[in-house]
Amino acid sequence: MPEIRNFCIIAHIDHGKSTLADRLLERTGAITEREMQEQILDDMDLERERGITIKSHAIKMDYERPNGEKVIFNLIDTPGHVDFAYEVSRALKACEGALLVVDAAQGVEAQTISTLYQAIDQDLEIVPVINKIDLPGADIEGVSQQIVDLIGCDHKDILQVSGKTGDGVDLLLEAVYELIPGPGREKDKPLKALIFDSIFNTYRGSIVYVRVMEGTLHKGEGIRFMATDKEYDAEEIGYLKLEKMKTDKLEAGEVGYVIGSVKSLQDARVGDTLTTTKNPAKEPIPGYQEVKPMVFSGIYPTDSDDFEDLRSALEKLQLNDASLSYQPETSKALGFGFRAGFLGLLHMEIVQERLDREFDIDIITTVPNVEYEVHKMEKSEVVKKIVDNPSEMPDPGKVEQVYEPYIKASIITPSEYIGPIMNLCQERRGNYINQLHMQSNRVEITYELPMAEVVFDFYDRLKSSTRGYASLDYEFLEYRKGDLVRLDILLNGDPVDALSSITHRDKAYDLGRKLCGKLKELIPQQQFEVAIQAAIGSRVIARDTIRAMRKDVTAKCYGGDISRKRKLLEKQKEGKKRMKNVGSVEVPQEAFLAVLSMD
Ligand code: GTP
């Protein structure tokens, strides 16, 4: 039996993980140059466009050492975004080592560090690598020092490579063999296989990707998912090369896939342990968690006739994405729709975009919000209620106490931006924890922040106030008390439920005033006057008015410029697609997201 090395690549977004992975595949002959497409591991269109690896995969390579010895390398890909932190942690658990890849021009970033800490927690061997050494702006010495400070290695232990030119890649392959320990190979124990990813196939059901930690899985054996207690047969098992390669058994230390007509991803969850029904393991691999949605938003069809289509689209998406949750809800303003739960903002954007592209459904989404725990009075008793839709927050008089989720955010930035970042965090009700000075004039700033303040454009603001230099990473902390109120928006006296938001009392007045102003800009003039009001309970705190339309819109295209007139009308028609009638007022999609576009 050849030796095995199971490893992954830890890198901040755009530090070149996919490019380097391509080189490794090429050098080991896992792909020929002809098969070589740019970034072969990212196979969804959307992923490619965003340049983000959304779903983790694994690939087996046959490495031949300079002395002719053959070794099996399994490269396990990890998603690169904070939203998918749990998937990352399980992918790490399937490995014995990690390449810590740092861009020679960018240096260490927030995500590099957070994933690195996770890898160290799992006792992985860390192989430090500076990538993109071919760049003219490469600062190899400076970045080297950052890495030495971070993991306490020696300068000479840091490999230097270029994923682009292939420089240093051969040495890197040998270092993977030399430095990363081989996996345990106890193949006679009861089976424990860690599911680090799963995808759904319409014909074959769930395909689960596993790392066998102990024991052996034979083709055709009865299998059990330990967290869900569901049982199936391992109809097909195999290795993951560019294509699937069938085999008769998977042994301790190996990485592969299992197909067993598993009807839903809900049965075969990432992080769960697979065992056999005949000789089951006593305990699962520790650390299984059910992923919990953190961000919620309403999703409504623009055209109410599309409701059933939207439902079936969400069902299909959920087959592929076990972390998406949704349930039907009704809004007075938007009609029948769904409240969907997401891991984070990026996850939400991806789902919304897929609905639009893959299912061609025009949707209206509401401002994202977090989940609150509300203690309210009911018949002189305090009852707990979970609120994931702002319009369901009880009226001020009935609320005893509201708890909101907090996160710990770590921001890495060149030191000249400390001021703007602290201002931003302060403005977002952050508690300053500390700051750590790193090499090359860079600082890690830690804050505790209400998650609600981060789901609103925090990331964009952070990027714009640091000219793109700061990077952010966060983790959930706990629920904390907050003086929070529901802010309602009324159009001509009618509350529009889909425009309600939850905000800190101190910010309510300012928010109400700005929202009214923004809505005045976004809602087109109608045949009649429209009053926009912001209110807390029955108390109106801000007001604006949209005056009635006086003239035909095309009237301002004086003269006989027909084409311009036509363009204007067409543009209007386009805009109509995403309008909703709220009472008698026509409200465009952007209005439902007005909060997000305010300064
Ligand atoms: P995510 O999947 O978004 O995390 O990105 P990634 O880390 O996989 O980065 P990717 O491989 O997509 O590379 C990001 C950018 O850097 C691309 O434009 C690459 O062409 C470029 N790049 C990657 N490696 C090198 C390198 O060694 N040298 C140079 N000059 N550019 C590189």
XYZ file of C-alpha atoms and ligand atoms in Angstrom:
631
model
C 0.000 0.000 0.000
C 1.398 3.407 -0.908
C 1.598 6.066 1.751
C -1.118 8.731 1.920
C -1.047 12.459 2.639
C -4.325 14.283 3.252
C -4.049 18.060 3.179
C -5.823 21.284 2.376
C -4.892 24.820 1.438
C -5.599 27.710 3.770
C -5.580 31.100 2.089
C -7.348 34.414 2.133
C -9.625 35.086 -0.843
C -7.630 35.750 -4.000
C -4.296 34.717 -2.536
C -4.141 32.090 -5.255
C -5.452 28.880 -3.743
C -7.227 27.675 -6.878
C -4.346 28.525 -9.187
C -1.879 26.692 -6.975
C -4.203 23.697 -6.716
C -4.329 23.574 -10.517
C -0.511 23.440 -10.625
C -0.404 20.579 -8.132
C -2.917 18.634 -10.209
C -0.923 19.287 -13.328
C 2.430 18.268 -11.867
C 1.072 15.026 -10.479
C -0.621 14.194 -13.753
C -4.091 14.305 -12.191
C -5.020 16.440 -15.144
C -3.362 16.793 -18.497
C -2.725 20.185 -19.957
C -5.502 19.613 -22.440
C -7.992 19.039 -19.650
C -6.619 22.014 -17.868
C -9.104 24.777 -17.549
C -8.421 27.748 -15.388
C -9.317 26.880 -11.826
C -10.686 23.485 -12.354
C -11.873 23.062 -8.785
C -14.453 25.826 -8.996
C -17.054 24.276 -11.200
C -20.132 26.367 -10.659
C -20.501 29.312 -13.012
C -21.320 31.599 -10.184
C -18.253 30.537 -8.270
C -16.059 31.239 -11.193
C -17.465 34.701 -11.663
C -17.097 35.599 -8.049
C -13.761 33.876 -7.782
C -14.847 32.240 -4.584
C -14.835 28.557 -3.840
C -18.278 28.003 -2.448
C -18.423 24.253 -2.062
C -15.546 22.099 -0.949
C -14.419 19.180 -3.045
C -11.569 16.742 -2.878
C -9.203 15.328 -5.443
C -6.802 12.397 -5.415
C -3.350 12.749 -6.954
C -0.652 10.152 -7.597
C 2.608 11.764 -6.613
C 5.894 10.205 -7.610
C 8.793 11.243 -5.415
C 12.194 12.008 -6.945
C 13.334 8.555 -5.740
C 10.510 6.892 -7.638
C 8.363 6.105 -4.590
C 4.622 6.521 -5.233
C 2.476 8.396 -2.728
C -1.231 9.218 -2.739
C -2.103 12.867 -2.129
C -5.654 13.886 -1.299
C -6.204 17.616 -1.628
C -9.347 18.689 0.156
C -10.691 22.046 -0.907
C -12.115 24.368 1.736
C -14.582 27.188 1.131
C -12.965 30.574 1.589
C -15.662 32.708 3.184
C -16.673 33.309 6.799
C -20.257 32.229 6.082
C -19.037 28.704 5.544
C -16.867 28.451 8.644
C -18.404 25.175 9.803
C -17.812 23.464 6.476
C -14.227 24.673 6.641
C -13.769 23.180 10.087
C -14.990 19.769 8.925
C -12.810 19.817 5.830
C -9.841 20.571 8.094
C -10.725 17.637 10.288
C -10.396 15.345 7.276
C -6.717 16.379 6.867
C -3.429 15.902 8.703
C -1.822 19.015 7.294
C -2.463 22.379 5.691
C -0.562 24.581 3.298
C -0.768 28.099 4.678
C -0.665 30.154 1.504
C 0.012 33.880 1.737
C 0.117 36.323 -1.169
C 3.596 37.838 -1.452
C 2.161 41.260 -2.188
C -0.815 41.291 0.186
C 0.581 39.605 3.266
C -1.389 37.930 6.041
C -5.115 38.771 6.131
C -7.937 38.208 8.632
C -9.193 35.051 7.026
C -5.747 33.530 6.794
C -5.484 33.855 10.542
C -8.935 32.620 11.505
C -8.644 29.490 9.385
C -5.094 28.962 10.577
C -6.264 28.998 14.194
C -8.891 26.418 13.368
C -6.248 24.250 11.709
C -3.964 24.553 14.727
C -6.897 23.611 16.987
C -7.300 20.435 14.961
C -3.568 19.686 15.380
C -2.802 19.960 11.680
C 0.792 20.277 10.552
C 1.160 23.733 8.991
C 3.362 24.171 5.929
C 3.936 27.890 5.321
C 4.022 29.015 1.699
C 4.506 32.424 0.136
C 2.711 32.515 -3.202
C 2.908 34.851 -6.203
C 6.645 35.431 -5.831
C 6.668 36.400 -9.512
C 4.741 39.601 -8.781
C 6.754 42.796 -9.177
C 5.245 44.049 -5.891
C 6.234 40.907 -3.986
C 7.618 41.697 -0.529
C 9.028 38.299 0.320
C 11.041 39.432 3.315
C 8.200 41.392 4.915
C 5.627 38.665 4.380
C 8.120 36.082 5.625
C 8.460 38.029 8.846
C 4.663 38.205 9.211
C 4.452 34.429 8.873
C 7.298 33.870 11.348
C 5.507 36.126 13.846
C 2.263 34.313 13.271
C 3.297 30.674 13.567
C 6.755 30.881 15.084
C 8.517 29.005 12.317
C 11.966 29.724 10.883
C 12.443 31.934 7.825
C 14.104 29.060 6.037
C 11.057 26.810 6.569
C 8.861 29.012 4.409
C 8.430 27.772 0.860
C 8.322 30.258 -1.974
C 6.174 29.474 -4.993
C 4.331 30.968 -7.895
C 1.109 29.273 -8.866
C 1.272 31.209 -12.070
C 4.731 30.240 -13.341
C 4.977 26.955 -11.444
C 8.188 28.040 -9.676
C 8.790 26.139 -6.459
C 5.900 23.731 -7.017
C 8.104 20.618 -7.152
C 9.715 21.480 -3.838
C 6.268 22.114 -2.423
C 5.062 18.637 -3.446
C 8.044 17.022 -1.760
C 7.451 19.168 1.336
C 3.884 17.881 1.529
C 5.288 14.358 1.676
C 8.120 15.171 4.076
C 6.346 17.451 6.523
C 2.751 16.303 6.745
C 2.220 13.102 8.734
C 0.403 10.180 7.171
C -3.088 9.272 8.421
C -3.928 6.450 10.817
C -4.587 3.224 8.914
C -6.545 1.133 11.438
C -8.675 -0.626 8.889
C -10.023 -3.401 11.118
C -11.931 -1.200 13.563
C -15.658 -0.418 13.182
C -16.154 2.153 10.422
C -15.960 5.871 11.192
C -16.055 8.013 8.078
C -16.312 11.778 8.360
C -18.643 13.482 5.891
C -16.892 16.697 4.919
C -19.130 17.559 2.003
C -22.130 16.356 0.076
C -23.790 17.295 -3.154
C -27.144 16.364 -4.567
C -27.600 14.607 -7.855
C -31.088 14.318 -9.334
C -30.584 10.744 -10.492
C -28.406 9.307 -7.759
C -29.443 11.213 -4.651
C -26.877 12.602 -2.233
C -23.255 11.952 -3.066
C -21.295 12.188 0.155
C -17.599 12.923 0.340
C -15.899 11.136 3.199
C -12.592 10.730 4.907
C -12.361 7.288 6.468
C -10.930 7.843 9.946
C -11.103 4.205 11.114
C -12.255 0.902 9.668
C -13.153 -0.118 6.137
C -16.225 0.471 3.989
C -17.010 -2.183 1.393
C -19.168 -1.676 -1.631
C -22.746 -2.813 -1.032
C -22.546 -2.694 2.789
C -25.371 -1.287 4.890
C -24.487 2.191 6.154
C -25.867 4.449 8.844
C -25.619 8.228 9.260
C -25.071 8.551 12.991
C -26.630 11.998 13.571
C -29.831 11.337 11.681
C -29.915 7.542 12.217
C -30.884 7.048 8.590
C -29.817 3.787 6.930
C -28.981 3.048 3.310
C -26.736 0.753 1.250
C -23.384 1.879 -0.097
C -24.338 1.124 -3.681
C -21.298 2.754 -5.150
C -18.069 3.891 -3.550
C -14.948 5.328 -5.097
C -12.145 7.834 -5.266
C -12.422 11.424 -6.405
C -10.284 12.202 -9.372
C -11.445 14.618 -12.006
C -14.104 11.986 -12.611
C -15.356 9.545 -10.031
C -13.382 6.274 -9.964
C -15.258 3.285 -8.604
C -13.613 0.956 -6.137
C -14.614 -1.973 -3.912
C -13.498 -0.597 -0.589
C -12.373 2.533 1.176
C -9.987 2.030 4.065
C -8.862 4.068 7.058
C -6.838 7.079 5.862
C -8.488 7.244 2.447
C -10.739 9.905 0.974
C -13.582 9.103 -1.392
C -17.281 9.239 -2.150
C -20.301 7.135 -1.263
C -23.564 6.918 -3.193
C -26.533 5.142 -1.694
C -29.784 6.522 -3.090
C -29.864 8.964 -0.195
C -32.945 10.976 -1.002
C -32.044 14.229 0.653
C -29.049 16.176 1.819
C -30.916 16.542 5.103
C -30.164 12.856 5.813
C -26.459 13.081 4.993
C -25.205 16.187 6.710
C -21.749 17.667 6.568
C -19.926 16.877 9.784
C -21.828 13.670 10.517
C -20.185 10.248 10.875
C -20.942 7.363 8.559
C -20.710 3.857 9.982
C -21.838 0.383 8.945
C -25.065 -1.202 10.158
C -23.406 -4.573 10.736
C -20.576 -3.446 12.959
C -21.378 0.134 13.947
C -18.970 2.457 15.740
C -19.935 3.191 19.340
C -19.300 6.926 19.191
C -19.392 9.316 16.256
C -16.423 11.539 15.438
C -16.781 14.477 17.845
C -17.718 17.983 16.740
C -20.889 17.473 14.717
C -23.095 20.560 14.668
C -26.285 21.428 12.949
C -25.697 24.607 11.020
C -27.843 27.458 12.164
C -29.034 30.277 9.940
C -27.826 33.683 11.150
C -29.366 36.042 8.609
C -32.996 36.139 7.480
C -34.842 37.819 4.686
C -38.268 37.756 3.078
C -38.381 36.459 -0.498
C -41.519 37.287 -2.483
C -42.447 36.774 -6.118
C -42.874 40.080 -7.923
C -45.835 38.549 -9.647
C -48.027 36.733 -7.122
C -48.848 34.089 -9.754
C -45.244 32.905 -9.411
C -45.643 31.806 -5.804
C -45.737 28.068 -6.557
C -42.780 28.423 -8.936
C -40.846 30.150 -6.203
C -41.696 27.367 -3.764
C -40.478 24.682 -6.135
C -37.318 26.675 -6.902
C -36.539 26.962 -3.188
C -37.174 23.239 -2.759
C -34.706 22.487 -5.519
C -32.111 24.854 -4.125
C -32.435 23.262 -0.715
C -31.698 19.843 -2.195
C -28.285 21.205 -3.113
C -27.790 23.368 -0.112
C -28.720 21.872 3.219
C -27.915 25.118 5.007
C -30.729 27.028 3.320
C -33.935 27.078 5.336
C -37.270 28.673 4.494
C -40.904 28.748 5.490
C -43.947 30.377 3.959
C -45.013 33.743 5.312
C -47.515 36.377 4.340
C -46.926 40.061 4.167
C -49.727 42.586 3.857
C -47.566 44.564 1.488
C -45.973 41.805 -0.552
C -48.521 39.001 -0.427
C -47.494 35.338 -0.188
C -43.817 34.566 0.014
C -41.176 32.962 2.192
C -38.910 33.836 5.066
C -35.560 32.302 4.310
C -32.632 31.746 6.678
C -29.022 31.954 5.532
C -25.607 31.312 7.037
C -24.577 34.874 6.252
C -24.825 37.690 3.764
C -22.801 36.066 1.019
C -24.887 32.931 1.276
C -28.007 35.074 0.972
C -26.727 36.846 -2.121
C -25.855 33.559 -3.744
C -29.323 32.124 -3.156
C -31.023 35.265 -4.449
C -28.872 35.306 -7.525
C -29.488 31.643 -8.252
C -33.250 32.161 -8.010
C -32.923 34.901 -10.530
C -30.567 33.124 -12.928
C -31.308 29.446 -12.731
C -35.038 29.689 -12.187
C -35.736 32.988 -13.849
C -38.098 34.169 -11.151
C -38.376 37.880 -10.417
C -38.243 38.245 -6.690
C -38.515 41.021 -4.193
C -36.347 40.629 -1.153
C -36.580 42.462 2.119
C -33.752 43.933 4.162
C -31.780 41.177 5.876
C -32.109 40.904 9.612
C -30.885 38.706 12.441
C -32.898 36.619 14.885
C -33.971 38.166 18.181
C -35.029 36.591 21.420
C -37.909 38.613 22.808
C -39.242 38.312 26.338
C -42.761 39.665 26.371
C -45.597 39.958 28.820
C -48.558 37.703 28.253
C -51.234 37.669 30.934
C -48.703 38.946 33.493
C -46.297 36.173 32.575
C -43.024 36.563 30.725
C -42.860 34.377 27.613
C -39.959 33.904 25.247
C -40.454 34.398 21.540
C -37.971 34.070 18.678
C -38.419 36.835 16.128
C -36.855 36.475 12.692
C -39.146 38.963 10.966
C -39.079 42.574 12.196
C -42.812 43.036 11.661
C -43.408 40.315 14.259
C -41.658 42.228 17.008
C -44.363 42.971 19.616
C -45.416 46.580 20.262
C -43.206 48.582 22.627
C -45.532 48.331 25.642
C -45.580 44.529 25.521
C -41.844 43.951 25.302
C -40.069 43.109 28.516
C -36.586 42.575 27.134
C -34.945 41.925 23.769
C -31.758 39.896 23.262
C -29.730 40.158 20.083
C -26.813 38.115 18.691
C -23.277 39.471 19.122
C -20.200 38.559 17.154
C -16.502 38.904 17.764
C -14.988 40.639 14.766
C -11.333 40.681 13.945
C -10.133 43.255 11.452
C -6.653 43.393 9.975
C -5.577 46.683 8.482
C -2.604 48.884 7.669
C -2.225 51.093 10.731
C -3.174 54.356 9.034
C -6.796 53.194 8.883
C -7.186 52.464 12.601
C -9.084 55.744 13.088
C -11.778 55.251 10.439
C -12.263 51.624 11.469
C -12.734 52.493 15.114
C -15.200 55.203 14.146
C -17.155 52.732 12.066
C -17.218 50.119 14.835
C -18.171 52.717 17.422
C -20.992 53.946 15.212
C -22.183 50.347 14.953
C -22.423 49.976 18.737
C -19.183 48.021 18.970
C -17.245 47.284 22.172
C -13.540 47.712 21.675
C -11.586 44.698 22.906
C -7.976 45.221 21.862
C -5.498 45.850 19.131
C -2.396 43.932 18.257
C 0.430 45.369 16.221
C 1.846 43.001 13.648
C 4.775 43.218 11.268
C 4.879 45.605 8.321
C 2.849 48.331 9.909
C -0.285 46.262 10.259
C -2.741 45.948 13.105
C -5.333 43.414 14.183
C -8.288 45.146 15.830
C -10.836 43.154 17.797
C -14.363 44.355 18.512
C -17.542 42.815 19.824
C -20.433 43.973 17.688
C -24.174 43.372 17.479
C -24.573 41.116 14.474
C -27.489 43.241 13.253
C -25.077 46.126 12.733
C -22.793 43.968 10.629
C -25.435 42.588 8.296
C -26.139 46.145 7.143
C -23.413 47.133 4.667
C -20.675 46.916 7.335
C -18.323 45.092 5.045
C -18.745 47.608 2.222
C -18.202 50.499 4.598
C -15.099 48.840 5.991
C -13.696 48.342 2.515
C -14.482 51.865 1.362
C -13.027 53.538 4.437
C -9.753 51.617 4.096
C -9.411 51.728 0.301
C -9.991 47.987 0.252
C -7.060 47.175 2.534
C -8.838 45.931 5.640
C -10.011 42.363 5.927
C -12.696 41.085 8.256
C -13.454 37.841 9.967
C -16.017 37.105 12.673
C -17.514 34.445 14.868
C -20.752 34.232 16.810
C -20.415 35.067 20.504
C -23.726 35.054 22.367
C -27.098 36.765 22.788
C -27.040 40.031 24.757
C -29.658 42.439 26.044
C -30.308 45.456 23.861
C -32.627 48.474 23.975
C -34.247 47.650 20.651
C -37.456 48.877 19.085
C -39.495 48.177 15.980
C -39.497 51.044 13.519
C -42.517 51.033 11.204
C -42.975 52.822 7.919
C -46.436 54.011 6.912
C -47.505 54.997 3.418
C -50.606 57.193 3.487
C -51.281 56.005 7.005
C -50.966 52.267 6.305
C -48.056 50.444 7.906
C -46.023 48.537 5.291
C -44.938 45.411 7.141
C -42.116 44.604 4.728
C -40.490 47.953 5.525
C -40.402 47.491 9.298
C -36.996 47.173 10.874
C -35.572 46.618 14.330
C -33.143 49.204 15.578
C -31.522 50.492 18.713
C -33.687 53.130 20.379
C -30.925 55.760 20.215
C -30.714 55.347 16.458
C -34.430 55.182 15.721
C -34.992 58.919 15.128
C -32.092 59.330 12.797
C -32.934 56.130 10.938
C -36.609 57.098 10.639
C -35.743 60.495 9.196
C -33.248 59.102 6.723
C -35.543 56.265 5.665
C -38.397 58.658 4.925
C -36.035 60.799 2.855
C -34.676 57.833 0.955
C -38.129 56.419 0.258
C -39.185 59.792 -1.060
C -36.389 59.487 -3.613
C -37.127 55.883 -4.494
C -40.906 55.808 -4.768
C -41.996 57.392 -8.041
C -44.558 60.157 -8.048
C -48.105 58.875 -8.241
C -51.380 60.462 -9.346
C -51.955 61.527 -5.742
C -49.922 62.775 -2.819
C -48.196 60.085 -0.720
C -47.320 60.640 2.930
C -44.365 58.664 4.235
C -44.128 58.313 8.001
C -41.806 56.536 10.384
C -43.260 55.431 13.713
C -42.381 53.573 16.890
C -45.607 51.961 18.067
C -48.256 54.653 17.625
C -45.773 57.535 17.862
C -44.815 59.112 14.519
C -41.187 60.239 14.640
C -40.533 61.403 11.055
C -42.467 62.369 7.976
C -41.980 63.214 4.301
C -44.332 63.750 1.371
C -44.198 62.744 -2.268
C -46.144 65.303 -4.228
C -48.683 64.198 -6.796
C -47.532 63.845 -10.375
C -48.341 66.803 -12.515
C -47.403 65.829 -16.022
C -46.965 62.901 -18.289
C -43.417 61.517 -17.832
C -42.638 61.832 -21.497
C -43.594 65.489 -21.450
C -40.080 66.522 -20.588
C -38.810 65.011 -23.822
C -39.718 68.121 -25.677
C -39.375 68.263 -29.406
C -39.920 65.281 -31.609
C -37.192 62.977 -30.350
C -39.153 59.774 -30.711
C -36.332 57.371 -29.945
C -35.606 59.066 -26.672
C -39.259 58.957 -25.772
C -39.412 55.285 -26.589
C -36.328 54.601 -24.505
C -37.869 56.332 -21.535
C -41.058 54.330 -21.844
C -39.117 51.097 -22.183
C -37.064 51.923 -19.162
C -40.263 52.531 -17.259
C -41.640 49.191 -18.352
C -38.461 47.458 -17.178
C -38.770 49.186 -13.838
C -42.405 48.096 -13.569
C -41.389 44.469 -13.424
C -40.172 44.858 -9.890
C -42.883 47.127 -8.562
C -45.374 46.129 -5.923
C -48.681 47.781 -5.259
C -48.840 48.588 -1.595
C -52.390 49.732 -1.005
C -52.713 52.111 -3.888
C -49.049 53.122 -3.943
C -46.599 51.581 -6.408
C -43.365 50.728 -4.620
C -40.210 49.598 -6.449
C -37.942 46.788 -5.210
C -35.170 49.196 -4.209
C -37.497 50.800 -1.687
C -37.655 47.542 0.251
C -33.888 47.698 0.542
C -33.750 51.440 1.208
C -32.072 50.955 4.571
C -29.129 49.352 2.845
C -28.510 52.226 0.493
C -28.434 55.023 3.070
C -25.210 56.725 4.101
P -10.683 32.302 -3.978
O -11.154 31.042 -4.658
O -11.531 33.492 -4.285
O -10.348 32.138 -2.537
O -9.358 32.738 -4.700
P -8.091 31.895 -4.780
O -7.341 32.057 -3.515
O -8.403 30.542 -5.277
O -7.295 32.715 -5.860
P -7.137 32.425 -7.411
O -6.370 31.185 -7.637
O -8.444 32.588 -8.052
O -6.170 33.640 -7.756
C -6.552 34.960 -7.540
C -5.879 35.847 -8.562
O -4.455 35.830 -8.401
C -6.126 35.411 -9.994
O -6.279 36.563 -10.775
C -4.865 34.657 -10.372
O -4.608 34.709 -11.752
C -3.809 35.402 -9.593
N -2.686 34.539 -9.211
C -2.758 33.347 -8.601
N -1.519 32.849 -8.388
C -0.641 33.753 -8.880
C 0.793 33.830 -8.941
O 1.528 32.945 -8.509
N 1.311 34.924 -9.516
C 0.550 35.927 -10.004
N 1.157 36.970 -10.546
N -0.781 35.900 -9.947
C -1.382 34.835 -9.409
